[in-house]
Coordinates of C-alpha atoms in Angstrom, one line a residue:
M1 CA 56.1 112.3 155.9
D2 CA 53.6 115.2 156.0
D3 CA 52.4 114.1 159.6
Y4 CA 56.0 114.1 160.9
L5 CA 56.8 117.4 159.4
F6 CA 53.6 118.9 160.6
D7 CA 54.0 117.8 164.2
S8 CA 57.6 118.8 164.4
N9 CA 57.0 122.3 163.0
V10 CA 54.1 122.9 165.3
K11 CA 56.2 121.7 168.3
A12 CA 59.0 124.1 167.3
C13 CA 56.6 127.1 167.4
A14 CA 56.1 129.5 170.3
V15 CA 52.5 130.4 171.3
V16 CA 51.1 133.9 171.5
Q17 CA 47.6 134.6 172.7
E18 CA 44.9 136.2 170.5
K19 CA 41.2 136.4 170.9
S20 CA 39.2 134.0 168.7
H21 CA 35.7 134.3 167.1
Y22 CA 33.9 131.9 164.9
I23 CA 31.8 132.4 161.8
E24 CA 29.2 129.9 160.7
I25 CA 27.2 130.4 157.5
F26 CA 24.8 127.6 156.2
N27 CA 22.5 127.6 153.2
Y28 CA 19.6 125.0 153.0
S29 CA 17.1 124.2 150.4
D30 CA 14.6 125.8 152.7
A31 CA 15.8 129.3 153.4
S32 CA 14.1 129.5 156.7
F33 CA 16.9 127.2 158.0
N34 CA 19.6 129.5 156.7
S35 CA 22.0 130.9 159.4
C36 CA 24.8 133.4 159.5
E37 CA 26.5 133.8 162.9
D38 CA 29.6 135.5 164.3
H39 CA 30.4 135.1 168.0
P40 CA 33.4 134.9 170.3
L41 CA 35.0 131.5 170.7
T42 CA 36.2 130.5 174.2
D43 CA 38.8 127.8 174.9
D44 CA 36.3 125.5 176.6
E45 CA 34.0 125.6 173.5
F46 CA 36.9 125.4 170.9
E47 CA 36.8 121.5 170.6
N48 CA 32.9 121.5 170.4
F49 CA 33.1 124.0 167.6
L50 CA 35.5 121.9 165.6
G51 CA 33.4 118.7 166.2
R52 CA 30.1 120.4 165.8
R53 CA 29.0 119.1 169.3
G54 CA 26.8 120.8 171.9
A55 CA 25.7 124.3 171.0
F56 CA 27.3 123.8 167.5
E57 CA 25.3 120.7 166.7
P58 CA 23.7 120.8 163.3
P59 CA 19.8 121.5 163.5
K60 CA 17.3 118.8 162.9
L61 CA 15.9 119.3 159.4
K62 CA 12.4 118.7 158.0
D63 CA 11.8 115.9 155.6
G64 CA 13.0 117.1 152.1
V65 CA 15.2 119.9 153.4
Q66 CA 18.9 119.5 152.5
L67 CA 22.1 121.4 153.3
L68 CA 23.3 123.1 150.2
D69 CA 26.6 124.7 151.3
G70 CA 28.3 126.6 154.1
I71 CA 31.4 127.9 155.6
R72 CA 32.8 127.5 159.1
L73 CA 35.8 129.7 160.2
V74 CA 37.9 130.1 163.3
V75 CA 38.7 133.8 163.2
Q76 CA 41.2 136.1 164.9
K77 CA 40.4 139.5 163.3
N78 CA 42.1 141.9 165.5
A79 CA 45.5 140.2 166.2
N80 CA 47.6 142.6 168.2
N81 CA 50.5 140.6 169.6
N82 CA 53.8 142.0 168.3
D83 CA 54.9 138.5 167.3
T84 CA 51.7 137.2 165.9
F85 CA 53.1 137.1 162.3
S86 CA 56.7 136.4 163.2
P87 CA 58.4 133.1 162.1
N88 CA 57.8 130.1 164.2
F89 CA 54.9 131.6 166.2
I90 CA 51.3 130.4 166.3
S91 CA 48.3 132.1 168.0
L92 CA 46.6 129.0 169.2
S93 CA 47.9 126.4 171.7
H94 CA 49.8 123.5 170.2
S95 CA 46.9 121.1 170.9
Q96 CA 44.3 123.4 169.6
Y97 CA 46.2 124.2 166.4
R98 CA 46.8 120.4 165.8
S99 CA 43.1 119.6 166.5
M100 CA 41.9 122.4 164.2
V101 CA 44.1 121.4 161.2
R102 CA 43.3 117.8 161.4
T103 CA 39.5 118.1 162.2
M104 CA 38.9 120.6 159.5
H105 CA 41.3 119.0 156.9
L106 CA 43.3 122.2 156.7
P107 CA 46.7 122.1 154.8
F108 CA 49.6 120.8 157.0
R109 CA 52.0 122.9 155.0
A110 CA 50.6 126.2 156.3
V111 CA 52.6 126.1 159.5
E112 CA 55.8 125.7 157.3
G113 CA 54.9 129.0 155.6
G114 CA 55.0 131.1 158.8
S115 CA 58.1 133.0 157.6
L116 CA 56.6 133.9 154.2
V117 CA 56.1 137.6 153.6
G118 CA 53.8 137.3 150.6
P119 CA 51.6 137.8 149.0
V120 CA 51.5 134.0 148.5
F121 CA 48.6 131.9 147.2
W122 CA 48.7 128.1 147.0
C123 CA 45.9 125.6 146.1
E124 CA 45.9 121.8 145.8
Y125 CA 43.8 118.7 146.4
D126 CA 44.4 116.8 149.6
Q127 CA 45.2 113.0 149.5
D128 CA 41.9 111.8 151.0
E129 CA 40.3 109.5 148.4
D130 CA 37.1 109.1 150.3
D131 CA 36.4 112.7 151.0
H132 CA 38.3 115.0 148.6
H133 CA 39.1 118.5 149.8
L134 CA 40.4 121.5 147.9
Q135 CA 43.0 123.1 150.2
I136 CA 44.0 126.9 150.0
I137 CA 46.7 128.9 151.7
F138 CA 46.5 132.7 151.1
R139 CA 48.9 134.8 153.1
K140 CA 50.6 138.2 153.3
S141 CA 52.8 139.5 156.1
D142 CA 55.7 141.8 156.6
V143 CA 58.5 142.5 159.0
R144 CA 57.8 144.7 162.0
K145 CA 56.8 148.3 161.7
K146 CA 57.1 150.4 164.8
G147 CA 57.5 147.2 166.8
K148 CA 54.5 145.3 165.4
T149 CA 54.2 142.7 162.7
R150 CA 51.5 143.2 160.1
G151 CA 49.5 141.0 157.7
W152 CA 46.8 138.5 157.3
E153 CA 46.4 134.8 156.4
I154 CA 43.8 132.3 155.6
M155 CA 43.7 128.5 155.5
L156 CA 40.8 126.9 153.8
S157 CA 39.5 123.4 153.0
H158 CA 36.5 122.8 150.7
S159 CA 34.8 119.5 151.0
F160 CA 33.3 118.3 147.7
N161 CA 31.1 115.9 149.5
T162 CA 29.3 118.4 151.9
G163 CA 29.9 121.6 150.0
I164 CA 31.2 123.1 153.3
T165 CA 34.3 125.3 153.4
T166 CA 36.2 125.2 156.8
G167 CA 39.2 127.4 157.7
F168 CA 41.2 129.6 159.9
V169 CA 41.5 133.4 159.3
K170 CA 43.8 135.9 161.1
G171 CA 44.6 139.5 160.5
T172 CA 46.0 142.5 162.3
E173 CA 44.0 145.7 162.9
S174 CA 46.0 147.4 160.1
S175 CA 44.7 144.8 157.5
S176 CA 41.4 144.8 155.8
I177 CA 40.2 141.6 157.4
N178 CA 37.3 143.2 159.3
E179 CA 36.0 144.6 156.1
V180 CA 36.6 141.3 154.3
L181 CA 34.6 139.4 156.9
K182 CA 31.7 141.9 156.7
H183 CA 31.8 141.5 152.9
L184 CA 31.7 137.7 153.3
M185 CA 28.8 137.7 155.6
S186 CA 26.9 140.0 153.2
C187 CA 27.4 137.4 150.5
H188 CA 26.2 134.5 152.7
S189 CA 24.2 133.0 149.8
E190 CA 27.4 132.4 147.7
V191 CA 29.6 130.7 150.2
G192 CA 29.4 127.4 148.3
H193 CA 32.3 128.5 146.1
P194 CA 35.6 128.0 148.0
M195 CA 37.3 130.8 146.1
L196 CA 34.8 133.4 147.4
L197 CA 36.9 134.5 150.4
P198 CA 40.2 134.6 148.6
I199 CA 38.8 136.8 145.9
I200 CA 37.1 139.1 148.4
I201 CA 40.4 139.5 150.2
L202 CA 42.2 140.2 146.8
S203 CA 39.5 142.8 145.9
H204 CA 40.1 144.7 149.1
D205 CA 43.9 144.5 148.7
L206 CA 43.7 145.8 145.1
S207 CA 41.3 148.6 146.0
A208 CA 41.3 152.1 144.4
E209 CA 43.8 153.2 147.2
V210 CA 46.6 151.6 145.3
D211 CA 45.8 153.7 142.1
I212 CA 45.3 156.8 144.1
R213 CA 48.7 156.5 145.7
Q214 CA 50.3 156.0 142.3
R215 CA 48.6 159.1 141.0
D216 CA 49.7 161.1 144.1
A217 CA 53.3 159.8 143.6
R218 CA 53.1 161.0 140.0
D219 CA 52.0 164.5 141.1
W220 CA 54.9 164.6 143.6
L221 CA 57.2 163.6 140.8
R222 CA 56.2 166.5 138.7
R223 CA 57.0 168.8 141.5
L224 CA 60.4 167.3 142.0
E225 CA 61.0 167.6 138.1
N226 CA 60.1 171.3 138.3
A227 CA 62.5 171.8 141.2
I228 CA 65.4 169.8 139.7
T229 CA 65.1 170.2 135.9
M230 CA 62.7 173.1 135.7
R231 CA 59.9 171.2 133.7
Q232 CA 56.9 173.4 133.7
E233 CA 54.0 171.0 134.3
I234 CA 52.6 172.3 137.6
E235 CA 51.0 175.4 138.9
K236 CA 53.0 178.2 140.4
K237 CA 51.6 177.5 144.0
E238 CA 52.9 173.9 143.8
E239 CA 56.5 174.9 143.2
Y240 CA 59.3 174.3 145.8
T241 CA 59.8 177.6 147.6
N242 CA 63.6 177.0 148.0
F243 CA 66.1 174.7 146.4
D244 CA 67.2 172.6 149.4
L245 CA 69.3 169.8 148.1
D246 CA 68.9 167.6 151.3
G247 CA 65.2 168.1 151.4
I248 CA 64.6 167.3 147.7
N249 CA 66.8 164.2 148.0
Q250 CA 64.7 163.0 150.9
D251 CA 61.5 163.6 148.9
L252 CA 63.0 161.7 146.0
V253 CA 63.7 158.7 148.3
E254 CA 60.2 158.8 149.8
C255 CA 58.5 159.2 146.5
H256 CA 60.4 156.2 145.2
S257 CA 59.3 154.2 148.2
R258 CA 55.7 155.1 147.6
V259 CA 55.8 154.0 144.0
L260 CA 57.1 150.6 145.0
W261 CA 54.2 150.0 147.3
K262 CA 52.2 146.9 146.2
R263 CA 54.2 146.1 143.1
P264 CA 51.7 144.7 140.5
Q265 CA 54.0 141.8 139.4
A266 CA 53.4 140.0 142.7
Y267 CA 49.6 140.2 142.3
Q268 CA 49.8 139.1 138.7
E269 CA 51.3 135.8 139.9
I270 CA 48.5 135.6 142.6
I271 CA 45.9 136.0 139.8
K272 CA 47.5 133.3 137.8
E273 CA 47.5 130.9 140.7
M274 CA 43.8 131.8 141.5
K275 CA 42.7 131.1 138.0
A276 CA 44.4 127.7 138.3
A277 CA 42.6 127.0 141.5
M278 CA 39.3 127.9 140.0
D279 CA 40.1 125.5 137.2
K280 CA 40.7 122.7 139.7
F281 CA 37.4 123.3 141.3
K282 CA 35.6 123.5 138.0
E283 CA 37.3 120.3 136.8
Y284 CA 36.4 118.3 139.8
E285 CA 32.8 119.5 139.9
N286 CA 32.3 118.8 136.1
E287 CA 33.6 115.2 136.5
G288 CA 30.4 114.6 138.4
Q289 CA 32.2 113.4 141.6
S290 CA 30.6 116.0 143.7
P291 CA 26.9 116.5 144.6
H292 CA 27.4 120.3 144.5
K293 CA 28.0 120.7 140.7
L294 CA 28.5 123.8 138.7
S295 CA 25.4 122.8 136.9
N296 CA 23.8 124.9 139.7
P297 CA 22.9 128.1 137.7
K298 CA 23.8 130.3 140.7
L299 CA 27.0 128.7 141.4
K300 CA 28.0 128.7 137.8
A301 CA 27.1 132.4 137.4
L302 CA 29.3 133.1 140.6
H303 CA 32.1 131.0 139.1
N304 CA 32.0 132.9 135.8
S305 CA 31.7 136.3 137.6
M306 CA 34.7 135.6 139.7
R307 CA 36.7 134.5 136.6
S308 CA 35.7 137.8 134.9
R309 CA 36.8 139.7 138.1
L310 CA 40.3 138.1 138.0
E311 CA 40.7 138.9 134.4
F312 CA 39.7 142.5 135.1
Y313 CA 42.3 142.7 137.8
R314 CA 44.9 141.2 135.5
V315 CA 44.3 144.0 132.9
K316 CA 44.2 146.6 135.7
L317 CA 47.5 145.4 137.1
T318 CA 49.1 145.4 133.6
G319 CA 48.1 149.0 133.1
Q320 CA 49.3 149.8 136.6
E321 CA 52.7 148.1 135.9
H322 CA 53.3 150.2 132.8
Y323 CA 52.4 153.4 134.8
I324 CA 54.7 152.5 137.6
H325 CA 57.5 151.7 135.2
T326 CA 57.3 155.1 133.7
T327 CA 57.3 156.8 137.1
L328 CA 60.3 154.9 138.3
E329 CA 62.1 155.7 135.0
R330 CA 61.4 159.4 135.5
L331 CA 62.4 159.2 139.1
R332 CA 65.8 157.7 138.0
V333 CA 66.3 160.6 135.6
Q334 CA 65.7 163.1 138.4
Q335 CA 67.9 161.2 140.9
Q336 CA 70.8 161.4 138.2
A337 CA 70.1 165.0 137.7
L338 CA 70.2 165.8 141.3
Y339 CA 73.4 163.7 141.6
N340 CA 74.8 165.9 138.8
I341 CA 73.7 169.0 140.6
I342 CA 75.4 167.9 143.9
T343 CA 78.6 167.0 141.9
Q344 CA 78.6 170.5 140.4
K345 CA 78.1 172.1 143.8
E346 CA 81.1 170.2 145.1
S347 CA 83.0 171.3 142.0
K348 CA 82.0 174.9 142.7
L349 CA 83.2 174.4 146.4
N350 CA 86.5 173.1 145.1
L351 CA 86.8 176.1 142.8
E352 CA 86.0 178.5 145.7
M353 CA 88.8 176.8 147.7
A354 CA 91.1 177.1 144.8
A355 CA 90.3 180.8 144.5
Q356 CA 90.8 181.3 148.3
Q357 CA 94.2 179.6 148.0
R358 CA 95.1 181.8 145.1
R359 CA 94.2 184.9 147.1
L360 CA 96.3 183.7 149.9
A361 CA 99.1 183.2 147.3
H362 CA 98.5 186.8 146.1
A363 CA 98.7 188.0 149.8
S364 CA 101.9 186.2 150.2
K365 CA 103.2 187.6 147.1
R366 CA 102.3 191.1 148.2
D367 CA 104.1 190.6 151.5
G368 CA 107.1 189.3 149.6
T369 CA 107.0 192.4 147.4
A370 CA 106.8 194.7 150.4
M371 CA 109.7 193.0 152.0
K372 CA 111.6 193.3 148.7
T373 CA 110.9 197.0 148.6
L374 CA 112.1 197.5 152.1
S375 CA 115.2 195.6 151.4
L376 CA 115.8 197.8 148.3
L377 CA 115.3 200.9 150.3
G378 CA 117.7 199.7 153.0
A379 CA 120.2 198.8 150.3
I380 CA 120.0 202.3 148.8
F381 CA 120.1 204.4 152.1
L382 CA 122.2 202.1 154.3
P383 CA 125.6 203.1 152.8
G384 CA 124.8 206.9 153.1
T385 CA 123.6 206.4 156.6
F386 CA 126.8 204.5 157.4
L387 CA 129.1 207.0 155.9
S388 CA 127.3 209.9 157.6
S389 CA 127.8 208.1 161.0
V390 CA 131.4 207.4 160.2
F391 CA 132.3 210.8 159.1
S392 CA 130.5 212.4 161.9
M393 CA 132.9 210.7 164.4
T394 CA 135.6 212.9 166.2
F395 CA 138.3 211.2 164.3
F396 CA 137.5 213.5 161.3
N397 CA 137.9 217.3 161.6
F398 CA 136.2 219.4 158.9
K399 CA 137.2 223.0 159.2
V400 CA 134.5 225.5 159.9
S401 CA 134.7 229.2 160.5
D402 CA 135.7 230.5 164.0
N403 CA 132.3 232.1 164.6
S404 CA 130.2 228.9 163.6
E405 CA 129.8 225.4 164.8
V406 CA 127.9 224.2 161.7
S407 CA 129.4 224.0 158.2
Q408 CA 128.0 226.5 155.8
E409 CA 127.4 223.8 153.2
L410 CA 125.0 221.8 155.4
W411 CA 122.0 223.0 153.3
I412 CA 123.2 221.1 150.3
Y413 CA 122.6 217.7 152.3
F414 CA 118.9 218.6 152.8
V415 CA 118.3 220.0 149.4
I416 CA 119.5 216.7 147.8
T417 CA 118.2 214.2 150.5
I418 CA 114.6 215.4 150.9
P419 CA 113.6 215.5 147.2
L420 CA 115.4 212.3 146.5
T421 CA 113.6 210.5 149.4
L422 CA 110.2 211.9 148.2
A423 CA 110.9 210.8 144.7
I424 CA 111.9 207.2 145.6
V425 CA 108.9 206.9 148.1
G426 CA 106.5 208.2 145.5
A427 CA 107.7 205.9 142.8
W428 CA 107.4 203.0 145.2
W429 CA 103.8 204.0 146.2
L430 CA 102.7 204.4 142.6
M431 CA 104.1 201.0 141.6
D432 CA 102.4 199.4 144.6
H433 CA 99.0 201.1 143.9
R434 CA 99.1 199.7 140.4
R435 CA 100.0 196.3 141.6
E436 CA 97.0 196.4 144.1
K437 CA 94.6 197.4 141.5
R438 CA 95.8 194.6 139.2
Y439 CA 95.3 192.1 142.1
A440 CA 91.8 193.4 142.8
I441 CA 90.9 193.0 139.1
E442 CA 92.2 189.5 139.1
D443 CA 90.2 188.6 142.2
R444 CA 87.0 190.0 140.7
D445 CA 87.7 187.9 137.5
I446 CA 88.1 184.7 139.6
E447 CA 84.7 185.4 141.3
K448 CA 83.0 186.1 138.1
G449 CA 84.5 183.0 136.6
I450 CA 83.2 180.8 139.4
E451 CA 79.7 182.1 139.2
R452 CA 79.6 181.8 135.4
M453 CA 80.9 178.2 135.5
E454 CA 78.2 177.3 138.0
H455 CA 75.4 178.7 135.8
E456 CA 76.8 177.1 132.7
I457 CA 77.3 173.7 134.4
L458 CA 73.6 173.8 135.6
A459 CA 72.6 174.8 132.1
I460 CA 74.4 171.8 130.6
M461 CA 72.8 169.4 133.0
R462 CA 69.3 170.8 132.5
N463 CA 69.7 171.0 128.7
K464 CA 70.8 167.4 128.7
T465 CA 67.7 166.4 130.6
M466 CA 65.1 168.4 128.9
K467 CA 66.4 169.0 125.3
T468 CA 68.2 165.9 124.4
A469 CA 65.8 165.2 121.6
N470 CA 66.4 168.5 120.0
T471 CA 70.2 167.7 119.6
W472 CA 69.8 164.1 118.2
G473 CA 70.6 163.7 114.6
S474 CA 71.7 167.4 114.2
G475 CA 74.7 168.3 112.1
L476 CA 75.0 171.6 113.8
R477 CA 76.9 172.2 117.0
S478 CA 74.6 171.7 119.9
P479 CA 74.0 174.4 122.6
T480 CA 75.5 172.0 125.2
S481 CA 78.6 171.8 123.3
K482 CA 78.9 175.5 123.0
I483 CA 78.5 175.8 126.7
S484 CA 81.1 173.1 127.3
H485 CA 83.5 175.1 125.1
N486 CA 82.8 178.2 127.0
I487 CA 83.6 176.4 130.2
S488 CA 86.9 175.2 128.9
D489 CA 87.8 178.8 127.9
N490 CA 86.9 180.1 131.4
L491 CA 89.0 177.3 133.0
E492 CA 92.0 178.4 130.9
K493 CA 91.5 182.0 131.9
I494 CA 91.2 181.3 135.5
G495 CA 94.1 178.8 135.5

């Protein structure tokens, strides 16, 4: 079954080209034979490297000199093709990939994990009863970022008979594979343990950079808390210079993303699986079925040291998990507070729109009052005007003296008309002035009410965020309830 699945999966993969190197490290009972090499690997030498032929043939040893352990790797340490970690892509030709996996006893299942994003760790024995191998897959990749895939992967197979670990290592330039391989070559005397390379990779992946980024995110969170809920935990120079809702919202999202970088829960599972893999190695070695036993003091010390390191990482990740959880909870509080502020800003906008509509209503009312006044004035003076026009017609003859064309009583008309007109116009002006003054006072009250409501609403939100503990279990009326009561009164006044 495994053979068929392996061949069919390899056949379904597209091929991308990457430059290959090889690393060979061998340790002998006579240290003068020890070797540590890292060189380019060309296509015409690929099969020779796998079969240890030609330039890669083992050296002839003196009598009594034995091979202790070693590691042989096909390496692609600066993979740069955009699809090198995409699903259903391999970076060796189909024939090279099949030959490498079969010759080095690498796990067939690795090609099935090409779509995994990781981090993922898997370790099991193979099914070869004559030459047992401990097989390992350790992989971490991600979707494209700026058009390129990112990640690293290793496939390893440790032979209990020879003590040699063979494998395939690939990583992009953005990964820490280059540093990992330098680290491996500096530990050349310890390559007899198959878990050495995976734990070196884990050590670089859980470097201090993770803790530093979490501390930076917490500092950023405190600045956001100062801007949103006025918590005084930062220096004056670190405060936001202006309260820009869009900018602060973007900062909240970015800060949240940084906190979620390399979640510790995933690596805690990796550590659990690595401990199980080390137990498998120790169990097989202690059964006496391997000539490279853990009774070797150096190998045993290395095994215990790596177990201790894994336990250290477990404790470190537990503390990191609690720290991240606290940061995320505080971020959620700030996100909710910012949402409340945005909601209150929208409420203020609605109040301002209502105030503008009320002013328009007042203006319409004033226009209606002016039209009413004009209609009243017309109703008062129209009859007199009409009668004056009628009686001035030639159909009527009012007797005047022979020496005058104007009646002697004409002055009476002006004496009565002018004061009466002035009195009516003055009364109308006085009433209209008082009405305008009342309208202006009402407009000012509306503006003050809107501003007061905004301040009190923000005060409620900040008091609920910062002083909730002060109001719990208190039989007295809380400050927030007083503010809420004041807002209700203002709404009633404005309405």
